[in-house]
Amino acid sequence: MAIHIQYQNQELTVNFEELPQNTNTAFLFGLPQITPRPLCTGMGKCGRCKIKYLSPAPELTPFEKIILSQEEQEKNIRLACKHPLKDNIHIAMFDDLQQNATKVSLHLPENFEGQTAVLFIDLGTTSIDFEVRNEQKLFTQGKILNPQMFAGADVMARLYYEHFTEKQKPSRLQTVLLEYFKNIIVQLEKSALLIQKIYLAANPSMAALFLGANTKGLREAPYYLENKGNAEYRFDKMPPVFIPPQMSAFIGADACAGLAYILQTYPHLENFLLADLGTNGEFIYYHKGQVCGASVPLGPALEGVGMRCGSAVHGEGENIILSFALNPFGLSFACKGKAKFICGAAYLYLLNILLSTKCISRQGLFQNNRSELSPLGKKILTNFKEINTEKRLYVTDDLYLCAEDIENILKVKAAFSSAIELFLEKHPLDAIFLSGSLSSHIPLDILENLGFLPKNSKAKTKIIGNSSLKGLFSYYTDKNLIEKVEKLSEQADIIDLTNQNEYNTLYISNMHF
């Protein structure tokens, strides 16, 4: 069995002993010959799995008739995620605007003269953040999109891919990470900077995929955590990798590192809630030396992934709209270079403006009665169009917000705010710590107005940004924290919010801004 591919002026023939069953053609984007790019788990929203059939093309799906232009349809362009992988197809695969977002190039001075440092890595589902530092100095830092995103934007898609699709070990999901980390090490060594150790934090699924470990307890119920962290691992041509303590199947070393950072930075607080606003919502409640943990799936929408024109921020954020503002002429936005994508934070800025001008309702619906709008609201909605029966508000000639995007954000908001409400109702709180890279780019006023935070809670809310990286450094500077967090994790009370009627009732009632 073989697949024939035209890619980057090459003719590739990929042979399979057996085609993976029930696999769509987007599987090909995980081949080693194809540069990794961020995909949206087969939801058909990102449009980055477009391929051109050079052999007879399959019938268009109803969704493709909406998202693909008439010209693309006529040229036999399809979404690979919507069609099964078949023997002997002949296709062309295109370059992607963000395929270089999974590469890192460090800008370093020529020589660090043999200084030593530690590499701290926050291995997120959507992006990877890293710092190279010792106690005295920060040498360099960076951020890329997680190259595993060719297998989907969420952890369950990647666990499924690793278990049901991958046939070789080590898996492609493991090797792309090892290649990336080794590339960083090589670049640092060229500048005579010696890396003694790697501290790596991740959620349990990302940690297991990186280690090539058994993922059974993470991909199917009853969920359990096999690897509880606080262990060191060795790989060829890499310094030892230390993974700190993990708490449960859905509360990993990244959230626990955030707990370590708070314990070190605010040692006198007796009651607080750590809420991580990321692809997975993780919550750790601390009360006088006791810990309660919970998590809810949020999905990658707040990272900009899976949104129709969205993108996670990487590198310097070039060509990505980072925020929106309101001016006397309508909407303006901040972007380095030509706007080609919209990041998750910018979507929240935009929705906040649309709410304040009544261009959308609290239920997330576009305003039909223009007579109720202010002159400014009317100016904004002059760029409202219906394309292929889909309602869109254009912010540039090519970029737009559609009704489905608003619904995606609403679902995330409802899941996150419902968990926050439950903790506030049942526990005394001196502070709420909001973590995640997104939180550091959104004013608390906007988060409260959109309903992510309860009314009048911003006074006790502190934004701490990437608490995972900060916590890794806390572990490094205070080794006693590792033992302390490990004990807290072992004794933690883990709550399954999604199986509680109270949470589900709140979720439904919170499906509004």
Coordinates of C-alpha atoms in Angstrom, one line a residue:
M1 CA 0.0 0.0 0.0
A2 CA 1.3 3.4 -0.9
I3 CA 0.5 7.1 -0.8
H4 CA 2.0 9.5 -3.3
I5 CA 2.6 13.1 -2.2
Q6 CA 3.9 16.3 -3.8
Y7 CA 5.5 18.4 -1.1
Q8 CA 8.1 21.3 -1.3
N9 CA 9.1 20.4 -4.9
Q10 CA 9.5 16.7 -4.0
E11 CA 7.7 13.6 -5.0
L12 CA 7.3 11.4 -2.0
T13 CA 6.0 7.8 -2.0
V14 CA 5.1 6.6 1.5
N15 CA 4.6 2.8 1.8
F16 CA 2.5 1.2 4.5
E17 CA 2.4 -2.5 5.4
E18 CA -1.1 -1.8 6.6
L19 CA -3.1 1.5 6.5
P20 CA -4.2 2.5 10.0
Q21 CA -7.9 1.7 10.4
N22 CA -10.4 4.5 10.7
T23 CA -7.7 7.1 10.0
N24 CA -8.3 10.2 8.1
T25 CA -5.8 11.6 5.6
A26 CA -4.6 14.3 8.1
F27 CA -2.5 11.4 9.5
L28 CA 0.0 12.2 6.7
F29 CA 0.8 15.5 8.4
G30 CA 2.6 13.5 11.1
L31 CA 5.1 11.9 8.7
P32 CA 8.8 12.8 9.4
Q33 CA 9.1 14.2 5.9
I34 CA 6.4 16.8 6.6
T35 CA 7.3 19.9 8.7
P36 CA 5.0 19.9 11.8
R37 CA 2.2 22.4 11.9
P38 CA -0.7 23.1 14.4
L39 CA -3.9 21.3 13.5
C40 CA -7.2 21.3 15.3
T41 CA -7.9 17.6 16.0
G42 CA -10.1 17.0 12.9
M43 CA -12.6 19.7 13.8
G44 CA -12.2 21.3 10.3
K45 CA -11.8 24.7 11.8
C46 CA -8.1 25.6 11.3
G47 CA -8.0 24.9 7.6
R48 CA -4.3 23.9 7.9
C49 CA -4.8 20.4 6.6
K50 CA -5.9 21.5 3.1
I51 CA -4.7 19.1 0.4
K52 CA -5.2 19.0 -3.3
Y53 CA -6.2 15.7 -4.9
L54 CA -4.3 14.9 -8.0
S55 CA -6.1 11.6 -8.2
P56 CA -10.0 11.7 -8.2
A57 CA -11.2 13.8 -5.3
P58 CA -13.8 12.7 -2.8
E59 CA -17.2 14.4 -2.6
L60 CA -17.3 17.7 -0.7
T61 CA -18.7 17.4 2.8
P62 CA -21.4 20.0 3.8
F63 CA -18.9 21.7 6.1
E64 CA -16.3 22.0 3.3
K65 CA -18.9 23.7 1.2
I66 CA -18.9 26.4 3.9
I67 CA -15.2 26.8 4.8
L68 CA -13.6 26.3 1.3
S69 CA -13.9 29.0 -1.3
Q70 CA -15.5 28.2 -4.6
E71 CA -12.1 28.4 -6.3
E72 CA -10.7 25.9 -3.8
Q73 CA -13.6 23.5 -4.3
E74 CA -13.2 23.6 -8.1
K75 CA -9.4 22.9 -7.8
N76 CA -10.1 19.6 -5.9
I77 CA -8.9 21.0 -2.6
R78 CA -10.3 19.3 0.5
L79 CA -9.7 19.2 4.2
A80 CA -7.6 16.1 4.9
C81 CA -9.4 15.6 8.3
K82 CA -12.7 15.0 6.6
H83 CA -11.7 12.1 4.4
P84 CA -10.4 8.6 5.1
L85 CA -6.9 7.6 4.2
K86 CA -6.9 5.4 1.1
D87 CA -4.4 3.3 -0.7
N88 CA -2.8 4.8 -3.8
I89 CA -4.1 8.3 -3.6
H90 CA -2.0 11.1 -5.1
I91 CA -2.1 14.4 -3.4
A92 CA -0.3 17.7 -3.1
M93 CA 0.4 19.1 0.4
F94 CA 1.0 22.8 0.8
D95 CA 3.4 24.8 3.0
D96 CA 1.8 26.4 6.0
L97 CA 2.2 29.9 7.3
Q98 CA 3.0 28.6 10.8
Q99 CA 5.1 25.5 10.0
N100 CA 8.2 27.4 11.2
A101 CA 6.4 28.2 14.5
T102 CA 7.6 24.7 15.7
K103 CA 11.2 25.6 15.2
V104 CA 13.5 27.5 17.5
S105 CA 16.5 29.6 16.7
L106 CA 18.3 31.1 19.7
H107 CA 20.0 34.4 19.3
L108 CA 23.0 34.0 21.6
P109 CA 26.3 35.7 22.0
E110 CA 29.2 33.8 20.5
N111 CA 30.6 32.6 23.8
F112 CA 29.5 32.1 27.4
E113 CA 33.0 31.0 28.4
G114 CA 31.9 27.7 29.9
Q115 CA 29.3 29.0 32.3
T116 CA 26.8 26.5 33.7
A117 CA 23.0 26.8 33.7
V118 CA 19.8 24.8 33.9
L119 CA 17.2 24.5 31.1
F120 CA 13.6 25.0 32.5
I121 CA 10.8 23.7 30.2
D122 CA 7.1 24.2 30.5
L123 CA 5.8 21.5 28.0
G124 CA 2.3 22.8 27.3
T125 CA -0.3 21.1 25.2
T126 CA -0.4 24.0 22.7
S127 CA 3.0 25.7 23.3
I128 CA 6.4 25.1 24.8
D129 CA 8.0 27.8 26.9
F130 CA 11.6 27.6 28.1
E131 CA 14.2 29.5 30.1
V132 CA 17.9 29.0 30.4
R133 CA 19.2 30.3 33.7
N134 CA 21.1 29.8 36.9
E135 CA 20.4 31.6 40.2
Q136 CA 22.2 34.7 39.1
K137 CA 21.4 35.1 35.5
L138 CA 18.8 34.5 32.8
F139 CA 20.7 33.6 29.6
T140 CA 17.9 33.2 27.1
Q141 CA 14.3 32.2 26.8
G142 CA 11.8 31.3 24.1
K143 CA 8.4 30.0 23.0
I144 CA 7.2 27.8 20.1
L145 CA 4.1 25.9 19.2
N146 CA 4.2 22.3 20.4
P147 CA 5.3 20.3 17.4
Q148 CA 3.0 17.4 18.5
M149 CA 0.1 19.5 17.3
F150 CA 0.1 17.6 14.0
A151 CA -1.7 14.9 16.0
G152 CA -4.4 17.3 17.4
A153 CA -4.8 20.3 19.6
D154 CA -5.9 18.4 22.8
V155 CA -4.4 15.7 24.9
M156 CA -7.1 13.1 24.2
A157 CA -6.5 13.4 20.4
R158 CA -2.7 12.8 21.0
L159 CA -3.3 9.9 23.4
Y160 CA -5.6 8.3 20.8
Y161 CA -3.0 9.0 18.0
E162 CA -0.2 7.5 20.0
H163 CA -2.1 4.3 21.0
F164 CA -4.2 3.6 17.9
T165 CA -2.3 5.1 15.0
E166 CA 1.4 4.9 15.9
K167 CA 3.0 1.5 15.1
Q168 CA 6.6 2.3 15.8
K169 CA 8.5 3.0 19.1
P170 CA 9.7 5.5 20.0
S171 CA 6.6 7.3 18.6
R172 CA 6.6 10.3 16.4
L173 CA 5.0 12.3 19.4
Q174 CA 8.1 11.5 21.5
T175 CA 10.8 12.0 18.9
V176 CA 9.6 15.4 17.8
L177 CA 10.0 16.6 21.4
L178 CA 13.4 15.0 21.9
E179 CA 14.6 16.5 18.6
Y180 CA 13.4 19.9 19.7
F181 CA 15.1 19.7 23.1
K182 CA 18.3 18.4 21.7
N183 CA 18.3 21.2 19.2
I184 CA 18.2 23.7 22.0
I185 CA 21.1 21.9 23.8
V186 CA 23.2 21.9 20.6
Q187 CA 22.7 25.6 20.1
L188 CA 23.6 26.4 23.7
E189 CA 26.7 24.2 23.5
K190 CA 27.9 26.1 20.4
S191 CA 28.0 29.2 22.7
A192 CA 29.9 27.3 25.3
L193 CA 27.0 27.3 27.8
L194 CA 27.0 24.0 29.7
I195 CA 23.5 22.7 30.6
Q196 CA 23.8 20.6 33.8
K197 CA 20.2 19.6 34.1
I198 CA 16.7 20.0 32.7
Y199 CA 13.7 20.7 34.8
L200 CA 10.5 19.8 32.9
A201 CA 6.9 20.4 33.9
A202 CA 3.9 19.2 31.9
N203 CA 0.4 17.9 32.4
P204 CA 0.4 14.1 33.0
S205 CA -0.5 13.3 29.4
M206 CA 2.3 15.4 27.9
A207 CA 4.8 14.0 30.4
A208 CA 3.8 10.4 29.5
L209 CA 4.1 11.1 25.8
F210 CA 7.5 12.7 26.2
L211 CA 8.7 9.7 28.3
G212 CA 7.2 7.2 25.9
A213 CA 5.3 5.7 28.9
N214 CA 2.1 3.7 29.2
T215 CA -0.9 6.0 28.8
K216 CA -3.7 3.6 29.6
G217 CA -4.7 5.3 32.8
L218 CA -4.8 8.7 31.1
R219 CA -6.9 7.8 28.0
E220 CA -9.7 5.7 29.4
A221 CA -11.8 5.5 32.6
P222 CA -11.2 4.8 35.4
Y223 CA -8.4 7.4 35.1
Y224 CA -5.4 7.0 37.2
L225 CA -1.9 8.5 37.5
E226 CA 0.9 5.9 37.1
N227 CA 3.9 8.3 37.1
K228 CA 3.7 10.5 40.1
G229 CA 6.8 12.4 39.2
N230 CA 9.7 13.5 41.4
A231 CA 12.0 11.4 39.3
E232 CA 15.0 11.9 37.0
Y233 CA 15.2 10.4 33.5
R234 CA 18.1 10.1 31.0
F235 CA 18.1 10.3 27.3
D236 CA 20.9 10.0 24.7
K237 CA 22.8 13.2 24.1
M238 CA 20.9 15.2 26.8
P239 CA 21.5 16.2 30.4
P240 CA 19.3 14.4 33.0
V241 CA 15.7 15.4 32.9
F242 CA 13.9 16.0 36.2
I243 CA 10.1 15.9 36.3
P244 CA 8.7 17.3 39.6
P245 CA 5.7 15.8 41.6
Q246 CA 2.4 15.2 39.9
M247 CA -1.0 15.1 41.7
S248 CA -3.5 13.2 39.6
A249 CA -4.4 12.0 36.1
F250 CA -5.4 15.5 35.2
I251 CA -3.3 17.7 37.6
G252 CA 0.3 17.5 36.6
A253 CA 3.7 18.8 37.4
D254 CA 2.9 22.1 35.7
A255 CA 0.0 22.9 38.1
C256 CA 2.0 21.6 41.1
A257 CA 4.9 23.8 40.1
G258 CA 2.5 26.7 40.3
L259 CA 1.6 25.6 43.8
A260 CA 5.3 25.6 44.7
Y261 CA 5.8 29.1 43.4
I262 CA 2.9 30.4 45.5
L263 CA 4.1 28.7 48.6
Q264 CA 7.5 30.2 48.2
T265 CA 6.3 33.7 47.2
Y266 CA 3.3 34.1 49.6
P267 CA 4.3 31.9 52.6
H268 CA 1.8 33.5 55.0
L269 CA -1.4 32.9 53.0
E270 CA -3.6 30.2 54.6
N271 CA -6.4 30.0 52.0
F272 CA -6.0 30.4 48.3
L273 CA -7.1 29.0 45.0
L274 CA -4.7 28.4 42.0
A275 CA -6.7 28.4 38.8
D276 CA -4.8 27.6 35.6
L277 CA -6.5 29.1 32.5
G278 CA -5.1 26.8 29.8
T279 CA -6.1 24.0 27.5
N280 CA -7.1 22.1 30.6
G281 CA -8.5 24.1 33.6
E282 CA -6.6 22.9 36.7
F283 CA -7.6 24.1 40.2
I284 CA -5.6 23.6 43.4
Y285 CA -7.2 24.8 46.6
Y286 CA -4.9 25.2 49.6
H287 CA -6.2 25.5 53.1
K288 CA -3.8 25.5 56.1
G289 CA -1.6 22.7 54.8
Q290 CA -4.3 20.7 53.1
V291 CA -4.9 20.5 49.3
C292 CA -7.9 19.9 47.2
G293 CA -7.5 19.5 43.4
A294 CA -9.9 19.5 40.4
S295 CA -9.8 19.9 36.7
V296 CA -12.1 20.6 33.8
P297 CA -11.4 20.3 30.1
L298 CA -11.4 23.7 28.4
G299 CA -9.9 23.0 25.0
P300 CA -7.5 25.1 23.0
A301 CA -9.8 28.0 22.0
L302 CA -8.3 30.4 24.5
E303 CA -4.9 29.7 22.9
G304 CA -6.4 30.7 19.6
V305 CA -6.3 27.1 18.3
G306 CA -9.4 25.7 16.6
M307 CA -10.8 29.2 16.1
R308 CA -11.4 29.9 12.5
C309 CA -8.7 32.6 12.1
G310 CA -6.9 31.8 15.3
S311 CA -3.3 31.0 16.3
A312 CA -1.4 30.5 19.5
V313 CA 1.3 33.1 20.1
H314 CA 4.8 32.0 19.4
G315 CA 8.2 33.7 19.0
E316 CA 7.7 37.4 18.9
G317 CA 4.1 37.2 17.8
E318 CA 4.7 38.3 14.2
N319 CA 1.6 38.5 12.0
I320 CA -0.7 37.7 14.9
I321 CA -3.3 40.2 16.2
L322 CA -2.5 40.5 19.9
S323 CA -5.3 42.8 21.1
F324 CA -8.2 44.9 19.9
A325 CA -9.2 48.4 20.9
L326 CA -12.1 50.8 20.3
N327 CA -11.6 54.2 18.7
P328 CA -14.0 56.8 17.3
F329 CA -13.8 55.1 13.9
G330 CA -14.5 51.6 15.1
L331 CA -12.0 48.8 15.8
S332 CA -8.3 48.9 15.8
F333 CA -5.8 46.2 16.6
A334 CA -2.2 45.6 17.6
C335 CA -0.1 43.5 15.3
K336 CA 3.6 43.1 14.4
G337 CA 3.5 43.0 10.6
K338 CA 0.6 42.0 8.4
A339 CA -2.3 40.5 10.3
K340 CA -2.7 36.8 9.3
F341 CA -4.0 35.3 12.6
I342 CA -5.9 36.3 15.8
C343 CA -4.6 35.0 19.1
G344 CA -6.7 33.9 22.0
A345 CA -6.2 37.0 24.1
A346 CA -7.3 39.2 21.1
Y347 CA -10.5 37.2 20.8
L348 CA -11.4 38.1 24.4
Y349 CA -10.5 41.8 23.8
L350 CA -12.8 41.7 20.7
L351 CA -15.7 40.0 22.5
N352 CA -15.5 42.5 25.3
I353 CA -15.7 45.4 22.9
L354 CA -18.7 43.8 21.0
L355 CA -20.5 43.3 24.4
S356 CA -19.9 46.9 25.5
T357 CA -21.2 48.2 22.1
K358 CA -24.1 45.7 22.2
C359 CA -23.0 44.3 18.8
I360 CA -23.5 40.9 20.5
S361 CA -25.8 39.9 23.3
R362 CA -24.8 38.3 26.6
Q363 CA -25.8 35.0 25.0
G364 CA -23.2 35.6 22.3
L365 CA -25.6 36.3 19.4
F366 CA -25.0 39.0 16.8
Q367 CA -27.4 41.9 17.1
N368 CA -30.1 41.8 14.5
N369 CA -31.9 45.1 15.3
R370 CA -29.3 47.7 14.2
S371 CA -31.7 50.5 15.3
E372 CA -30.8 49.7 18.9
L373 CA -27.0 50.2 18.3
S374 CA -25.0 53.3 19.0
P375 CA -23.4 55.0 16.0
L376 CA -20.1 53.3 17.0
G377 CA -21.8 49.9 17.2
K378 CA -23.2 50.5 13.7
K379 CA -19.8 51.3 12.4
I380 CA -18.4 48.0 13.7
L381 CA -21.2 46.0 12.2
T382 CA -20.7 47.5 8.7
N383 CA -18.2 44.7 8.3
F384 CA -20.8 42.0 9.2
K385 CA -21.5 39.6 6.4
E386 CA -23.1 36.2 5.7
I387 CA -20.9 33.9 3.7
N388 CA -22.3 30.5 2.7
T389 CA -25.0 31.0 5.3
E390 CA -22.4 31.6 8.0
K391 CA -22.5 34.9 10.0
R392 CA -19.1 36.6 10.2
L393 CA -17.8 39.9 11.5
Y394 CA -14.7 40.8 9.5
V395 CA -11.9 42.7 11.3
T396 CA -9.6 42.8 8.2
D397 CA -10.3 41.8 4.6
D398 CA -9.4 38.2 5.4
L399 CA -9.8 37.7 9.2
Y400 CA -13.2 37.4 10.9
L401 CA -15.1 36.3 13.9
C402 CA -17.9 33.8 13.3
A403 CA -20.8 32.6 15.4
E404 CA -19.0 29.2 16.0
D405 CA -16.0 31.0 17.4
I406 CA -18.2 32.8 19.9
E407 CA -19.7 29.5 21.0
N408 CA -16.3 28.0 21.5
I409 CA -15.3 30.8 23.8
L410 CA -18.6 30.6 25.7
K411 CA -18.1 26.9 26.4
V412 CA -14.7 27.5 27.8
K413 CA -16.0 30.4 29.9
A414 CA -18.9 28.3 31.3
A415 CA -16.5 25.4 32.3
F416 CA -14.0 27.7 34.0
S417 CA -16.4 30.0 35.8
S418 CA -18.5 27.2 37.1
A419 CA -15.5 25.6 38.7
I420 CA -14.5 28.9 40.2
E421 CA -18.0 29.5 41.6
L422 CA -18.1 26.0 43.3
F423 CA -14.8 26.7 45.1
L424 CA -15.9 30.2 46.2
E425 CA -19.2 28.8 47.6
K426 CA -17.6 26.1 49.6
H427 CA -14.3 27.4 50.8
P428 CA -12.9 30.6 52.4
L429 CA -10.4 32.4 50.1
D430 CA -7.8 35.0 50.8
A431 CA -6.7 35.1 47.2
I432 CA -7.3 33.7 43.7
F433 CA -4.1 33.1 41.7
L434 CA -4.8 33.1 38.0
S435 CA -2.0 31.3 36.0
G436 CA -1.4 30.6 32.3
S437 CA 0.3 32.7 29.7
L438 CA -3.1 34.0 28.5
S439 CA -4.0 35.4 31.9
S440 CA -1.0 37.7 31.9
H441 CA -2.3 39.4 28.7
I442 CA -5.9 40.1 29.7
P443 CA -6.9 42.8 32.2
L444 CA -9.0 41.5 35.1
D445 CA -11.8 43.9 34.2
I446 CA -12.2 42.1 30.9
L447 CA -12.2 38.6 32.5
E448 CA -14.8 39.8 35.0
N449 CA -17.0 41.4 32.4
L450 CA -16.9 38.3 30.2
G451 CA -17.8 36.2 33.2
F452 CA -14.6 34.1 33.6
L453 CA -14.4 35.6 37.2
P454 CA -17.3 36.2 39.5
K455 CA -18.4 39.8 40.0
N456 CA -16.4 41.7 42.5
S457 CA -13.7 39.0 42.7
K458 CA -10.9 40.9 41.0
A459 CA -9.9 42.6 44.2
K460 CA -8.6 39.3 45.6
T461 CA -7.3 38.0 42.3
K462 CA -3.7 38.0 41.3
I463 CA -2.4 37.3 37.9
I464 CA 0.9 35.3 38.0
G465 CA 1.4 34.4 34.4
N466 CA 3.4 31.3 33.6
S467 CA 3.5 29.8 37.1
S468 CA 4.8 26.5 35.8
L469 CA 8.2 28.0 34.8
K470 CA 8.3 30.2 37.9
G471 CA 7.6 27.1 40.0
L472 CA 10.4 25.1 38.3
F473 CA 12.8 27.8 39.3
S474 CA 11.3 27.8 42.9
Y475 CA 12.1 24.0 43.0
Y476 CA 15.7 24.7 41.8
T477 CA 16.3 27.4 44.4
D478 CA 14.6 25.6 47.3
K479 CA 14.9 21.8 47.1
N480 CA 12.7 21.4 50.3
L481 CA 9.7 22.6 48.2
I482 CA 9.9 19.4 46.1
E483 CA 9.3 17.2 49.2
K484 CA 6.6 19.6 50.5
V485 CA 4.6 19.6 47.3
E486 CA 5.0 15.8 46.9
K487 CA 3.5 15.3 50.4
L488 CA 0.7 17.7 49.6
S489 CA 0.0 15.9 46.3
E490 CA -0.1 12.4 48.0
Q491 CA -2.6 13.6 50.5
A492 CA -4.7 15.7 48.2
D493 CA -8.5 15.3 47.9
I494 CA -9.2 15.0 44.1
I495 CA -12.7 16.1 43.0
D496 CA -14.3 15.0 39.7
L497 CA -16.3 18.2 38.9
T498 CA -17.7 17.0 35.6
N499 CA -19.5 14.1 37.4
Q500 CA -21.2 16.5 39.9
N501 CA -24.8 17.5 39.2
E502 CA -24.1 20.9 40.9
Y503 CA -21.3 21.6 38.4
N504 CA -23.3 20.5 35.4
T505 CA -26.2 22.7 36.4
L506 CA -23.9 25.7 36.8
Y507 CA -22.3 25.0 33.5
I508 CA -25.6 25.2 31.7
S509 CA -26.6 28.4 33.6
N510 CA -23.2 30.0 32.8
M511 CA -23.5 29.7 29.0
H512 CA -23.6 33.4 28.6
F513 CA -21.1 36.3 29.0

